[in-house]
Amino acid sequence: MQNKTNKLTGICQQIISYVLLLLCLTACTHKNVPDVSKIDISVHIDRFDQALDKLDTTNVTSSLQQLEQKYPTFLPSYIEHIMNFGPYSDTGRLVLLQTKMLVGNKDFRLLQDSINAHFPDVKKIEDELAQSFKFIKYYFPNFQPPTKVVTFSSMISNYGAVTVDSTLGIGLDMYLGANFPVYGLLPDYPGYMVRKFSQENIVPNCIQVLAQQLYPGGQPGDKLVIQLVNAGKQQYFTEQVLPYTDDSLRLGYTGEQVKWCLDNEQMIWQYFVQQDLLYKSDWQNNMHYMNDGPSTQGMPEGSPGRIGAFVGWRIVQAYMKAHPNVTLQQLMDNKDAMGIFQQSKYRPK
């Protein structure tokens, strides 16, 4: 009886493995994922957060100088812009005092302990970033990956991913999981934001900030249709270089919200058209559709915030389907957002 059970278990496992392989191959074929295995790119992440935690508070001046030697680009930006301590070039008494107070702060050390517990190593992040950089290199042969990738803590100041020249920074304090108790105590972070404070969002967020660095979007005063296309280009870029990432992670929606958008795509588009929204340049009005939120104003229950990202993505998908010879680089280099919209002939049914 035991042997029969083992045989049946083995057969079931083989069937499951076959089905999973078939699904994977089907997905890969559907997405037309290129082979990037021969592109030689690796990623090493420097733990700036741990180096700062070990700063000698009895000799801050000397310790900062040593830290600057290792992080000449990132440290000044971290001090001045992320922590807002003032110009690092001054290295005045106030900057030194604030840095000493930060590193010696009990809450800072407790937060760093939580970061260390959640991220004892960053190998998975390194591998996923390397894979995405390979895809970028495939589509953009002149692409140069960040010369340095560092992790940091902003004391939960909503710096999930940043670029500083050729350095990519990852704020690990923003990815400790939706159940991390401190998040729930902070009124600036409602539930729709906190649910995205998880490790699976790290690489999508990193790729999005790199895309914004490579191809900055439009201005808040642009017509809404221009903002939709620019957001759609960013989404399409991320989709291509993260082909195995769920649309929900890339868009920042829940799985249910993605389904809602797909099921109601025609209604969403009719709303934009019937409300004469596409050609408006009112930034206060347009932000309802381009900025994050629990839902989109004017839309039925179930809609996500920042629904413009979905609409723009679908417009660009339609454009690329109608122009199969256009490369990803040609798309991203194309600054004629209105032309992309018109040539997409986007009319969901």
PDB file of N, CA and C in Angstrom, residues 148-247:
ATOM      1  N   LYS A 148      26.704  51.710  -8.957  1.00  0.00           N
ATOM      2  CA  LYS A 148      26.617  51.306  -7.560  1.00  0.00           C
ATOM      3  C   LYS A 148      25.153  51.161  -7.176  1.00  0.00           C
ATOM      4  N   VAL A 149      24.842  50.101  -6.447  1.00  0.00           N
ATOM      5  CA  VAL A 149      23.499  49.909  -5.887  1.00  0.00           C
ATOM      6  C   VAL A 149      23.658  49.817  -4.376  1.00  0.00           C
ATOM      7  N   VAL A 150      22.952  50.680  -3.648  1.00  0.00           N
ATOM      8  CA  VAL A 150      23.102  50.727  -2.197  1.00  0.00           C
ATOM      9  C   VAL A 150      21.740  50.614  -1.528  1.00  0.00           C
ATOM     10  N   THR A 151      21.753  50.147  -0.292  1.00  0.00           N
ATOM     11  CA  THR A 151      20.544  50.144   0.524  1.00  0.00           C
ATOM     12  C   THR A 151      20.693  51.173   1.634  1.00  0.00           C
ATOM     13  N   PHE A 152      19.584  51.741   2.053  1.00  0.00           N
ATOM     14  CA  PHE A 152      19.613  52.777   3.084  1.00  0.00           C
ATOM     15  C   PHE A 152      18.311  52.758   3.863  1.00  0.00           C
ATOM     16  N   SER A 153      18.250  53.556   4.895  1.00  0.00           N
ATOM     17  CA  SER A 153      17.031  53.769   5.669  1.00  0.00           C
ATOM     18  C   SER A 153      16.791  55.263   5.775  1.00  0.00           C
ATOM     19  N   SER A 154      15.555  55.673   5.489  1.00  0.00           N
ATOM     20  CA  SER A 154      15.202  57.088   5.579  1.00  0.00           C
ATOM     21  C   SER A 154      14.336  57.358   6.801  1.00  0.00           C
ATOM     22  N   MET A 155      14.308  56.416   7.734  1.00  0.00           N
ATOM     23  CA  MET A 155      13.422  56.518   8.902  1.00  0.00           C
ATOM     24  C   MET A 155      11.961  56.607   8.456  1.00  0.00           C
ATOM     25  N   ILE A 156      11.615  55.781   7.480  1.00  0.00           N
ATOM     26  CA  ILE A 156      10.253  55.650   6.939  1.00  0.00           C
ATOM     27  C   ILE A 156       9.758  56.991   6.410  1.00  0.00           C
ATOM     28  N   SER A 157      10.566  57.620   5.574  1.00  0.00           N
ATOM     29  CA  SER A 157      10.189  58.895   4.959  1.00  0.00           C
ATOM     30  C   SER A 157       9.763  58.736   3.501  1.00  0.00           C
ATOM     31  N   ASN A 158       9.365  57.510   3.133  1.00  0.00           N
ATOM     32  CA  ASN A 158       8.790  57.224   1.810  1.00  0.00           C
ATOM     33  C   ASN A 158       9.797  57.371   0.672  1.00  0.00           C
ATOM     34  N   TYR A 159      11.030  56.994   0.915  1.00  0.00           N
ATOM     35  CA  TYR A 159      12.027  56.910  -0.152  1.00  0.00           C
ATOM     36  C   TYR A 159      12.261  55.426  -0.448  1.00  0.00           C
ATOM     37  N   GLY A 160      11.417  54.871  -1.300  1.00  0.00           N
ATOM     38  CA  GLY A 160      11.524  53.452  -1.604  1.00  0.00           C
ATOM     39  C   GLY A 160      12.649  53.130  -2.563  1.00  0.00           C
ATOM     40  N   ALA A 161      12.849  54.003  -3.551  1.00  0.00           N
ATOM     41  CA  ALA A 161      13.927  53.833  -4.526  1.00  0.00           C
ATOM     42  C   ALA A 161      14.281  55.207  -5.071  1.00  0.00           C
ATOM     43  N   VAL A 162      15.582  55.467  -5.184  1.00  0.00           N
ATOM     44  CA  VAL A 162      16.056  56.760  -5.671  1.00  0.00           C
ATOM     45  C   VAL A 162      17.237  56.544  -6.608  1.00  0.00           C
ATOM     46  N   THR A 163      17.454  57.506  -7.469  1.00  0.00           N
ATOM     47  CA  THR A 163      18.670  57.510  -8.283  1.00  0.00           C
ATOM     48  C   THR A 163      19.458  58.773  -7.973  1.00  0.00           C
ATOM     49  N   VAL A 164      20.748  58.599  -7.788  1.00  0.00           N
ATOM     50  CA  VAL A 164      21.660  59.720  -7.563  1.00  0.00           C
ATOM     51  C   VAL A 164      22.789  59.559  -8.571  1.00  0.00           C
ATOM     52  N   ASP A 165      22.708  60.306  -9.661  1.00  0.00           N
ATOM     53  CA  ASP A 165      23.649  60.133 -10.775  1.00  0.00           C
ATOM     54  C   ASP A 165      23.631  58.666 -11.219  1.00  0.00           C
ATOM     55  N   SER A 166      24.749  57.962 -11.095  1.00  0.00           N
ATOM     56  CA  SER A 166      24.801  56.569 -11.548  1.00  0.00           C
ATOM     57  C   SER A 166      24.626  55.583 -10.397  1.00  0.00           C
ATOM     58  N   THR A 167      24.116  56.068  -9.273  1.00  0.00           N
ATOM     59  CA  THR A 167      23.867  55.207  -8.115  1.00  0.00           C
ATOM     60  C   THR A 167      22.376  54.967  -7.957  1.00  0.00           C
ATOM     61  N   LEU A 168      22.011  53.724  -7.718  1.00  0.00           N
ATOM     62  CA  LEU A 168      20.621  53.359  -7.417  1.00  0.00           C
ATOM     63  C   LEU A 168      20.526  53.065  -5.934  1.00  0.00           C
ATOM     64  N   GLY A 169      19.614  53.743  -5.252  1.00  0.00           N
ATOM     65  CA  GLY A 169      19.429  53.532  -3.815  1.00  0.00           C
ATOM     66  C   GLY A 169      18.105  52.869  -3.521  1.00  0.00           C
ATOM     67  N   ILE A 170      18.121  51.922  -2.579  1.00  0.00           N
ATOM     68  CA  ILE A 170      16.915  51.186  -2.186  1.00  0.00           C
ATOM     69  C   ILE A 170      16.657  51.413  -0.710  1.00  0.00           C
ATOM     70  N   GLY A 171      15.530  52.022  -0.385  1.00  0.00           N
ATOM     71  CA  GLY A 171      15.169  52.290   1.005  1.00  0.00           C
ATOM     72  C   GLY A 171      14.493  51.083   1.637  1.00  0.00           C
ATOM     73  N   LEU A 172      15.275  50.229   2.258  1.00  0.00           N
ATOM     74  CA  LEU A 172      14.740  48.976   2.795  1.00  0.00           C
ATOM     75  C   LEU A 172      13.699  49.199   3.884  1.00  0.00           C
ATOM     76  N   ASP A 173      13.741  50.356   4.528  1.00  0.00           N
ATOM     77  CA  ASP A 173      12.763  50.626   5.581  1.00  0.00           C
ATOM     78  C   ASP A 173      11.342  50.741   5.039  1.00  0.00           C
ATOM     79  N   MET A 174      11.200  50.881   3.716  1.00  0.00           N
ATOM     80  CA  MET A 174       9.882  50.989   3.099  1.00  0.00           C
ATOM     81  C   MET A 174       9.380  49.653   2.560  1.00  0.00           C
ATOM     82  N   TYR A 175      10.060  48.557   2.913  1.00  0.00           N
ATOM     83  CA  TYR A 175       9.674  47.244   2.390  1.00  0.00           C
ATOM     84  C   TYR A 175       9.691  46.174   3.475  1.00  0.00           C
ATOM     85  N   LEU A 176       9.213  46.516   4.658  1.00  0.00           N
ATOM     86  CA  LEU A 176       9.251  45.586   5.783  1.00  0.00           C
ATOM     87  C   LEU A 176       7.964  44.786   5.925  1.00  0.00           C
ATOM     88  N   GLY A 177       7.071  44.897   4.938  1.00  0.00           N
ATOM     89  CA  GLY A 177       5.840  44.117   4.950  1.00  0.00           C
ATOM     90  C   GLY A 177       4.657  44.922   5.457  1.00  0.00           C
ATOM     91  N   ALA A 178       3.477  44.665   4.882  1.00  0.00           N
ATOM     92  CA  ALA A 178       2.276  45.436   5.239  1.00  0.00           C
ATOM     93  C   ALA A 178       1.913  45.293   6.707  1.00  0.00           C
ATOM     94  N   ASN A 179       2.355  44.209   7.342  1.00  0.00           N
ATOM     95  CA  ASN A 179       2.024  43.973   8.752  1.00  0.00           C
ATOM     96  C   ASN A 179       3.058  44.544   9.715  1.00  0.00           C
ATOM     97  N   PHE A 180       4.073  45.200   9.197  1.00  0.00           N
ATOM     98  CA  PHE A 180       5.069  45.813  10.084  1.00  0.00           C
ATOM     99  C   PHE A 180       4.356  46.846  10.962  1.00  0.00           C
ATOM    100  N   PRO A 181       4.367  46.679  12.280  1.00  0.00           N
ATOM    101  CA  PRO A 181       3.491  47.475  13.165  1.00  0.00           C
ATOM    102  C   PRO A 181       3.713  48.976  13.096  1.00  0.00           C
ATOM    103  N   VAL A 182       4.923  49.415  12.832  1.00  0.00           N
ATOM    104  CA  VAL A 182       5.190  50.858  12.836  1.00  0.00           C
ATOM    105  C   VAL A 182       4.414  51.578  11.739  1.00  0.00           C
ATOM    106  N   TYR A 183       4.250  50.934  10.591  1.00  0.00           N
ATOM    107  CA  TYR A 183       3.534  51.582   9.492  1.00  0.00           C
ATOM    108  C   TYR A 183       2.127  52.002   9.910  1.00  0.00           C
ATOM    109  N   GLY A 184       1.464  51.129  10.654  1.00  0.00           N
ATOM    110  CA  GLY A 184       0.087  51.416  11.068  1.00  0.00           C
ATOM    111  C   GLY A 184      -0.034  52.562  12.041  1.00  0.00           C
ATOM    112  N   LEU A 185       1.093  52.963  12.645  1.00  0.00           N
ATOM    113  CA  LEU A 185       1.072  54.065  13.608  1.00  0.00           C
ATOM    114  C   LEU A 185       1.279  55.424  12.956  1.00  0.00           C
ATOM    115  N   LEU A 186       1.604  55.424  11.663  1.00  0.00           N
ATOM    116  CA  LEU A 186       1.938  56.670  10.976  1.00  0.00           C
ATOM    117  C   LEU A 186       0.763  57.137  10.124  1.00  0.00           C
ATOM    118  N   PRO A 187       0.168  58.288  10.442  1.00  0.00           N
ATOM    119  CA  PRO A 187      -1.024  58.754   9.720  1.00  0.00           C
ATOM    120  C   PRO A 187      -0.755  59.106   8.259  1.00  0.00           C
ATOM    121  N   ASP A 188       0.505  59.340   7.896  1.00  0.00           N
ATOM    122  CA  ASP A 188       0.819  59.693   6.511  1.00  0.00           C
ATOM    123  C   ASP A 188       0.729  58.503   5.561  1.00  0.00           C
ATOM    124  N   TYR A 189       0.577  57.296   6.112  1.00  0.00           N
ATOM    125  CA  TYR A 189       0.577  56.094   5.281  1.00  0.00           C
ATOM    126  C   TYR A 189      -0.725  55.311   5.451  1.00  0.00           C
ATOM    127  N   PRO A 190      -1.745  55.652   4.654  1.00  0.00           N
ATOM    128  CA  PRO A 190      -3.003  54.898   4.711  1.00  0.00           C
ATOM    129  C   PRO A 190      -2.834  53.492   4.146  1.00  0.00           C
ATOM    130  N   GLY A 191      -3.859  52.691   4.305  1.00  0.00           N
ATOM    131  CA  GLY A 191      -3.793  51.286   3.940  1.00  0.00           C
ATOM    132  C   GLY A 191      -3.431  51.013   2.499  1.00  0.00           C
ATOM    133  N   TYR A 192      -3.936  51.846   1.568  1.00  0.00           N
ATOM    134  CA  TYR A 192      -3.656  51.587   0.163  1.00  0.00           C
ATOM    135  C   TYR A 192      -2.176  51.787  -0.167  1.00  0.00           C
ATOM    136  N   MET A 193      -1.461  52.536   0.653  1.00  0.00           N
ATOM    137  CA  MET A 193      -0.030  52.685   0.472  1.00  0.00           C
ATOM    138  C   MET A 193       0.732  51.573   1.185  1.00  0.00           C
ATOM    139  N   VAL A 194       0.326  51.283   2.415  1.00  0.00           N
ATOM    140  CA  VAL A 194       1.051  50.311   3.237  1.00  0.00           C
ATOM    141  C   VAL A 194       1.062  48.930   2.593  1.00  0.00           C
ATOM    142  N   ARG A 195      -0.005  48.561   1.900  1.00  0.00           N
ATOM    143  CA  ARG A 195      -0.041  47.222   1.294  1.00  0.00           C
ATOM    144  C   ARG A 195       1.056  47.036   0.251  1.00  0.00           C
ATOM    145  N   LYS A 196       1.654  48.148  -0.219  1.00  0.00           N
ATOM    146  CA  LYS A 196       2.733  48.061  -1.213  1.00  0.00           C
ATOM    147  C   LYS A 196       4.119  48.128  -0.573  1.00  0.00           C
ATOM    148  N   PHE A 197       4.162  48.168   0.758  1.00  0.00           N
ATOM    149  CA  PHE A 197       5.447  48.222   1.459  1.00  0.00           C
ATOM    150  C   PHE A 197       5.976  46.806   1.701  1.00  0.00           C
ATOM    151  N   SER A 198       6.145  46.058   0.628  1.00  0.00           N
ATOM    152  CA  SER A 198       6.592  44.673   0.744  1.00  0.00           C
ATOM    153  C   SER A 198       7.764  44.427  -0.204  1.00  0.00           C
ATOM    154  N   GLN A 199       8.518  43.380   0.070  1.00  0.00           N
ATOM    155  CA  GLN A 199       9.748  43.116  -0.672  1.00  0.00           C
ATOM    156  C   GLN A 199       9.505  42.900  -2.158  1.00  0.00           C
ATOM    157  N   GLU A 200       8.360  42.342  -2.531  1.00  0.00           N
ATOM    158  CA  GLU A 200       8.093  42.061  -3.934  1.00  0.00           C
ATOM    159  C   GLU A 200       7.972  43.331  -4.774  1.00  0.00           C
ATOM    160  N   ASN A 201       7.821  44.472  -4.113  1.00  0.00           N
ATOM    161  CA  ASN A 201       7.718  45.740  -4.837  1.00  0.00           C
ATOM    162  C   ASN A 201       9.071  46.413  -5.073  1.00  0.00           C
ATOM    163  N   ILE A 202      10.134  45.870  -4.497  1.00  0.00           N
ATOM    164  CA  ILE A 202      11.430  46.539  -4.585  1.00  0.00           C
ATOM    165  C   ILE A 202      11.901  46.684  -6.020  1.00  0.00           C
ATOM    166  N   VAL A 203      12.001  45.580  -6.734  1.00  0.00           N
ATOM    167  CA  VAL A 203      12.558  45.634  -8.092  1.00  0.00           C
ATOM    168  C   VAL A 203      11.657  46.434  -9.043  1.00  0.00           C
ATOM    169  N   PRO A 204      10.324  46.234  -9.046  1.00  0.00           N
ATOM    170  CA  PRO A 204       9.483  47.096  -9.892  1.00  0.00           C
ATOM    171  C   PRO A 204       9.678  48.576  -9.613  1.00  0.00           C
ATOM    172  N   ASN A 205       9.788  48.946  -8.337  1.00  0.00           N
ATOM    173  CA  ASN A 205       9.997  50.360  -8.006  1.00  0.00           C
ATOM    174  C   ASN A 205      11.356  50.844  -8.497  1.00  0.00           C
ATOM    175  N   CYS A 206      12.386  50.007  -8.363  1.00  0.00           N
ATOM    176  CA  CYS A 206      13.719  50.379  -8.845  1.00  0.00           C
ATOM    177  C   CYS A 206      13.714  50.607 -10.355  1.00  0.00           C
ATOM    178  N   ILE A 207      13.071  49.714 -11.087  1.00  0.00           N
ATOM    179  CA  ILE A 207      13.038  49.840 -12.544  1.00  0.00           C
ATOM    180  C   ILE A 207      12.247  51.071 -12.954  1.00  0.00           C
ATOM    181  N   GLN A 208      11.209  51.396 -12.222  1.00  0.00           N
ATOM    182  CA  GLN A 208      10.422  52.576 -12.555  1.00  0.00           C
ATOM    183  C   GLN A 208      11.213  53.868 -12.342  1.00  0.00           C
ATOM    184  N   VAL A 209      12.003  53.936 -11.264  1.00  0.00           N
ATOM    185  CA  VAL A 209      12.789  55.160 -11.064  1.00  0.00           C
ATOM    186  C   VAL A 209      13.918  55.253 -12.087  1.00  0.00           C
ATOM    187  N   LEU A 210      14.449  54.108 -12.511  1.00  0.00           N
ATOM    188  CA  LEU A 210      15.458  54.130 -13.575  1.00  0.00           C
ATOM    189  C   LEU A 210      14.835  54.586 -14.887  1.00  0.00           C
ATOM    190  N   ALA A 211      13.624  54.109 -15.169  1.00  0.00           N
ATOM    191  CA  ALA A 211      12.930  54.526 -16.386  1.00  0.00           C
ATOM    192  C   ALA A 211      12.671  56.030 -16.371  1.00  0.00           C
ATOM    193  N   GLN A 212      12.311  56.555 -15.207  1.00  0.00           N
ATOM    194  CA  GLN A 212      12.053  57.993 -15.087  1.00  0.00           C
ATOM    195  C   GLN A 212      13.334  58.790 -15.247  1.00  0.00           C
ATOM    196  N   GLN A 213      14.469  58.207 -14.808  1.00  0.00           N
ATOM    197  CA  GLN A 213      15.752  58.882 -14.988  1.00  0.00           C
ATOM    198  C   GLN A 213      16.156  58.880 -16.466  1.00  0.00           C
ATOM    199  N   LEU A 214      15.954  57.753 -17.131  1.00  0.00           N
ATOM    200  CA  LEU A 214      16.322  57.636 -18.538  1.00  0.00           C
ATOM    201  C   LEU A 214      15.375  58.433 -19.434  1.00  0.00           C
ATOM    202  N   TYR A 215      14.095  58.395 -19.089  1.00  0.00           N
ATOM    203  CA  TYR A 215      13.073  59.051 -19.912  1.00  0.00           C
ATOM    204  C   TYR A 215      12.104  59.802 -19.001  1.00  0.00           C
ATOM    205  N   PRO A 216      12.475  61.010 -18.574  1.00  0.00           N
ATOM    206  CA  PRO A 216      11.593  61.789 -17.701  1.00  0.00           C
ATOM    207  C   PRO A 216      10.233  62.005 -18.352  1.00  0.00           C
ATOM    208  N   GLY A 217       9.193  61.954 -17.541  1.00  0.00           N
ATOM    209  CA  GLY A 217       7.835  62.142 -18.046  1.00  0.00           C
ATOM    210  C   GLY A 217       7.533  63.600 -18.340  1.00  0.00           C
ATOM    211  N   GLY A 218       6.259  63.871 -18.604  1.00  0.00           N
ATOM    212  CA  GLY A 218       5.843  65.227 -18.932  1.00  0.00           C
ATOM    213  C   GLY A 218       5.699  66.086 -17.694  1.00  0.00           C
ATOM    214  N   GLN A 219       5.073  67.236 -17.904  1.00  0.00           N
ATOM    215  CA  GLN A 219       4.868  68.203 -16.830  1.00  0.00           C
ATOM    216  C   GLN A 219       3.432  68.132 -16.301  1.00  0.00           C
ATOM    217  N   PRO A 220       3.223  68.504 -15.026  1.00  0.00           N
ATOM    218  CA  PRO A 220       1.864  68.448 -14.458  1.00  0.00           C
ATOM    219  C   PRO A 220       0.863  69.295 -15.236  1.00  0.00           C
ATOM    220  N   GLY A 221       1.338  70.341 -15.931  1.00  0.00           N
ATOM    221  CA  GLY A 221       0.437  71.203 -16.685  1.00  0.00           C
ATOM    222  C   GLY A 221       0.128  70.711 -18.088  1.00  0.00           C
ATOM    223  N   ASP A 222       0.675  69.563 -18.472  1.00  0.00           N
ATOM    224  CA  ASP A 222       0.381  69.003 -19.789  1.00  0.00           C
ATOM    225  C   ASP A 222      -1.080  68.574 -19.877  1.00  0.00           C
ATOM    226  N   LYS A 223      -1.578  68.492 -21.113  1.00  0.00           N
ATOM    227  CA  LYS A 223      -2.919  67.948 -21.304  1.00  0.00           C
ATOM    228  C   LYS A 223      -2.961  66.525 -20.763  1.00  0.00           C
ATOM    229  N   LEU A 224      -4.128  66.129 -20.292  1.00  0.00           N
ATOM    230  CA  LEU A 224      -4.247  64.814 -19.675  1.00  0.00           C
ATOM    231  C   LEU A 224      -3.840  63.707 -20.642  1.00  0.00           C
ATOM    232  N   VAL A 225      -4.199  63.824 -21.904  1.00  0.00           N
ATOM    233  CA  VAL A 225      -3.868  62.771 -22.862  1.00  0.00           C
ATOM    234  C   VAL A 225      -2.348  62.610 -22.990  1.00  0.00           C
ATOM    235  N   ILE A 226      -1.615  63.704 -22.895  1.00  0.00           N
ATOM    236  CA  ILE A 226      -0.148  63.647 -22.942  1.00  0.00           C
ATOM    237  C   ILE A 226       0.370  62.917 -21.710  1.00  0.00           C
ATOM    238  N   GLN A 227      -0.201  63.231 -20.563  1.00  0.00           N
ATOM    239  CA  GLN A 227       0.222  62.560 -19.329  1.00  0.00           C
ATOM    240  C   GLN A 227      -0.105  61.073 -19.366  1.00  0.00           C
ATOM    241  N   LEU A 228      -1.246  60.726 -19.957  1.00  0.00           N
ATOM    242  CA  LEU A 228      -1.621  59.320 -20.070  1.00  0.00           C
ATOM    243  C   LEU A 228      -0.599  58.555 -20.908  1.00  0.00           C
ATOM    244  N   VAL A 229      -0.231  59.104 -22.053  1.00  0.00           N
ATOM    245  CA  VAL A 229       0.704  58.421 -22.940  1.00  0.00           C
ATOM    246  C   VAL A 229       2.072  58.305 -22.286  1.00  0.00           C
ATOM    247  N   ASN A 230       2.539  59.378 -21.660  1.00  0.00           N
ATOM    248  CA  ASN A 230       3.848  59.322 -21.003  1.00  0.00           C
ATOM    249  C   ASN A 230       3.866  58.278 -19.883  1.00  0.00           C
ATOM    250  N   ALA A 231       2.790  58.222 -19.105  1.00  0.00           N
ATOM    251  CA  ALA A 231       2.690  57.201 -18.053  1.00  0.00           C
ATOM    252  C   ALA A 231       2.607  55.817 -18.677  1.00  0.00           C
ATOM    253  N   GLY A 232       1.904  55.718 -19.801  1.00  0.00           N
ATOM    254  CA  GLY A 232       1.786  54.445 -20.489  1.00  0.00           C
ATOM    255  C   GLY A 232       3.107  53.951 -21.030  1.00  0.00           C
ATOM    256  N   LYS A 233       3.934  54.858 -21.512  1.00  0.00           N
ATOM    257  CA  LYS A 233       5.270  54.476 -21.993  1.00  0.00           C
ATOM    258  C   LYS A 233       6.108  53.914 -20.847  1.00  0.00           C
ATOM    259  N   GLN A 234       6.015  54.562 -19.692  1.00  0.00           N
ATOM    260  CA  GLN A 234       6.758  54.067 -18.524  1.00  0.00           C
ATOM    261  C   GLN A 234       6.278  52.667 -18.146  1.00  0.00           C
ATOM    262  N   GLN A 235       4.975  52.460 -18.179  1.00  0.00           N
ATOM    263  CA  GLN A 235       4.422  51.156 -17.838  1.00  0.00           C
ATOM    264  C   GLN A 235       4.819  50.104 -18.864  1.00  0.00           C
ATOM    265  N   TYR A 236       4.781  50.468 -20.135  1.00  0.00           N
ATOM    266  CA  TYR A 236       5.136  49.515 -21.188  1.00  0.00           C
ATOM    267  C   TYR A 236       6.616  49.146 -21.088  1.00  0.00           C
ATOM    268  N   PHE A 237       7.460  50.130 -20.816  1.00  0.00           N
ATOM    269  CA  PHE A 237       8.882  49.885 -20.606  1.00  0.00           C
ATOM    270  C   PHE A 237       9.083  48.863 -19.496  1.00  0.00           C
ATOM    271  N   THR A 238       8.425  49.111 -18.360  1.00  0.00           N
ATOM    272  CA  THR A 238       8.580  48.225 -17.205  1.00  0.00           C
ATOM    273  C   THR A 238       8.047  46.833 -17.507  1.00  0.00           C
ATOM    274  N   GLU A 239       6.958  46.772 -18.251  1.00  0.00           N
ATOM    275  CA  GLU A 239       6.393  45.473 -18.624  1.00  0.00           C
ATOM    276  C   GLU A 239       7.392  44.645 -19.439  1.00  0.00           C
ATOM    277  N   GLN A 240       8.113  45.304 -20.338  1.00  0.00           N
ATOM    278  CA  GLN A 240       9.040  44.584 -21.212  1.00  0.00           C
ATOM    279  C   GLN A 240      10.294  44.128 -20.473  1.00  0.00           C
ATOM    280  N   VAL A 241      10.773  44.916 -19.541  1.00  0.00           N
ATOM    281  CA  VAL A 241      12.028  44.563 -18.860  1.00  0.00           C
ATOM    282  C   VAL A 241      11.794  43.786 -17.565  1.00  0.00           C
ATOM    283  N   LEU A 242      10.526  43.646 -17.184  1.00  0.00           N
ATOM    284  CA  LEU A 242      10.137  42.773 -16.069  1.00  0.00           C
ATOM    285  C   LEU A 242       9.034  41.838 -16.561  1.00  0.00           C
ATOM    286  N   PRO A 243       9.344  40.995 -17.532  1.00  0.00           N
ATOM    287  CA  PRO A 243       8.296  40.205 -18.181  1.00  0.00           C
ATOM    288  C   PRO A 243       7.639  39.167 -17.292  1.00  0.00           C
ATOM    289  N   TYR A 244       8.268  38.820 -16.180  1.00  0.00           N
ATOM    290  CA  TYR A 244       7.700  37.803 -15.295  1.00  0.00           C
ATOM    291  C   TYR A 244       7.027  38.418 -14.069  1.00  0.00           C
ATOM    292  N   THR A 245       6.923  39.731 -14.052  1.00  0.00           N
ATOM    293  CA  THR A 245       6.315  40.431 -12.914  1.00  0.00           C
ATOM    294  C   THR A 245       4.833  40.651 -13.164  1.00  0.00           C
ATOM    295  N   ASP A 246       4.017  40.392 -12.153  1.00  0.00           N
ATOM    296  CA  ASP A 246       2.578  40.578 -12.284  1.00  0.00           C
ATOM    297  C   ASP A 246       2.238  42.030 -12.622  1.00  0.00           C
ATOM    298  N   ASP A 247       1.213  42.196 -13.440  1.00  0.00           N
ATOM    299  CA  ASP A 247       0.752  43.546 -13.769  1.00  0.00           C
ATOM    300  C   ASP A 247       0.370  44.324 -12.516  1.00  0.00           C
TER     301      ASP A 247
END
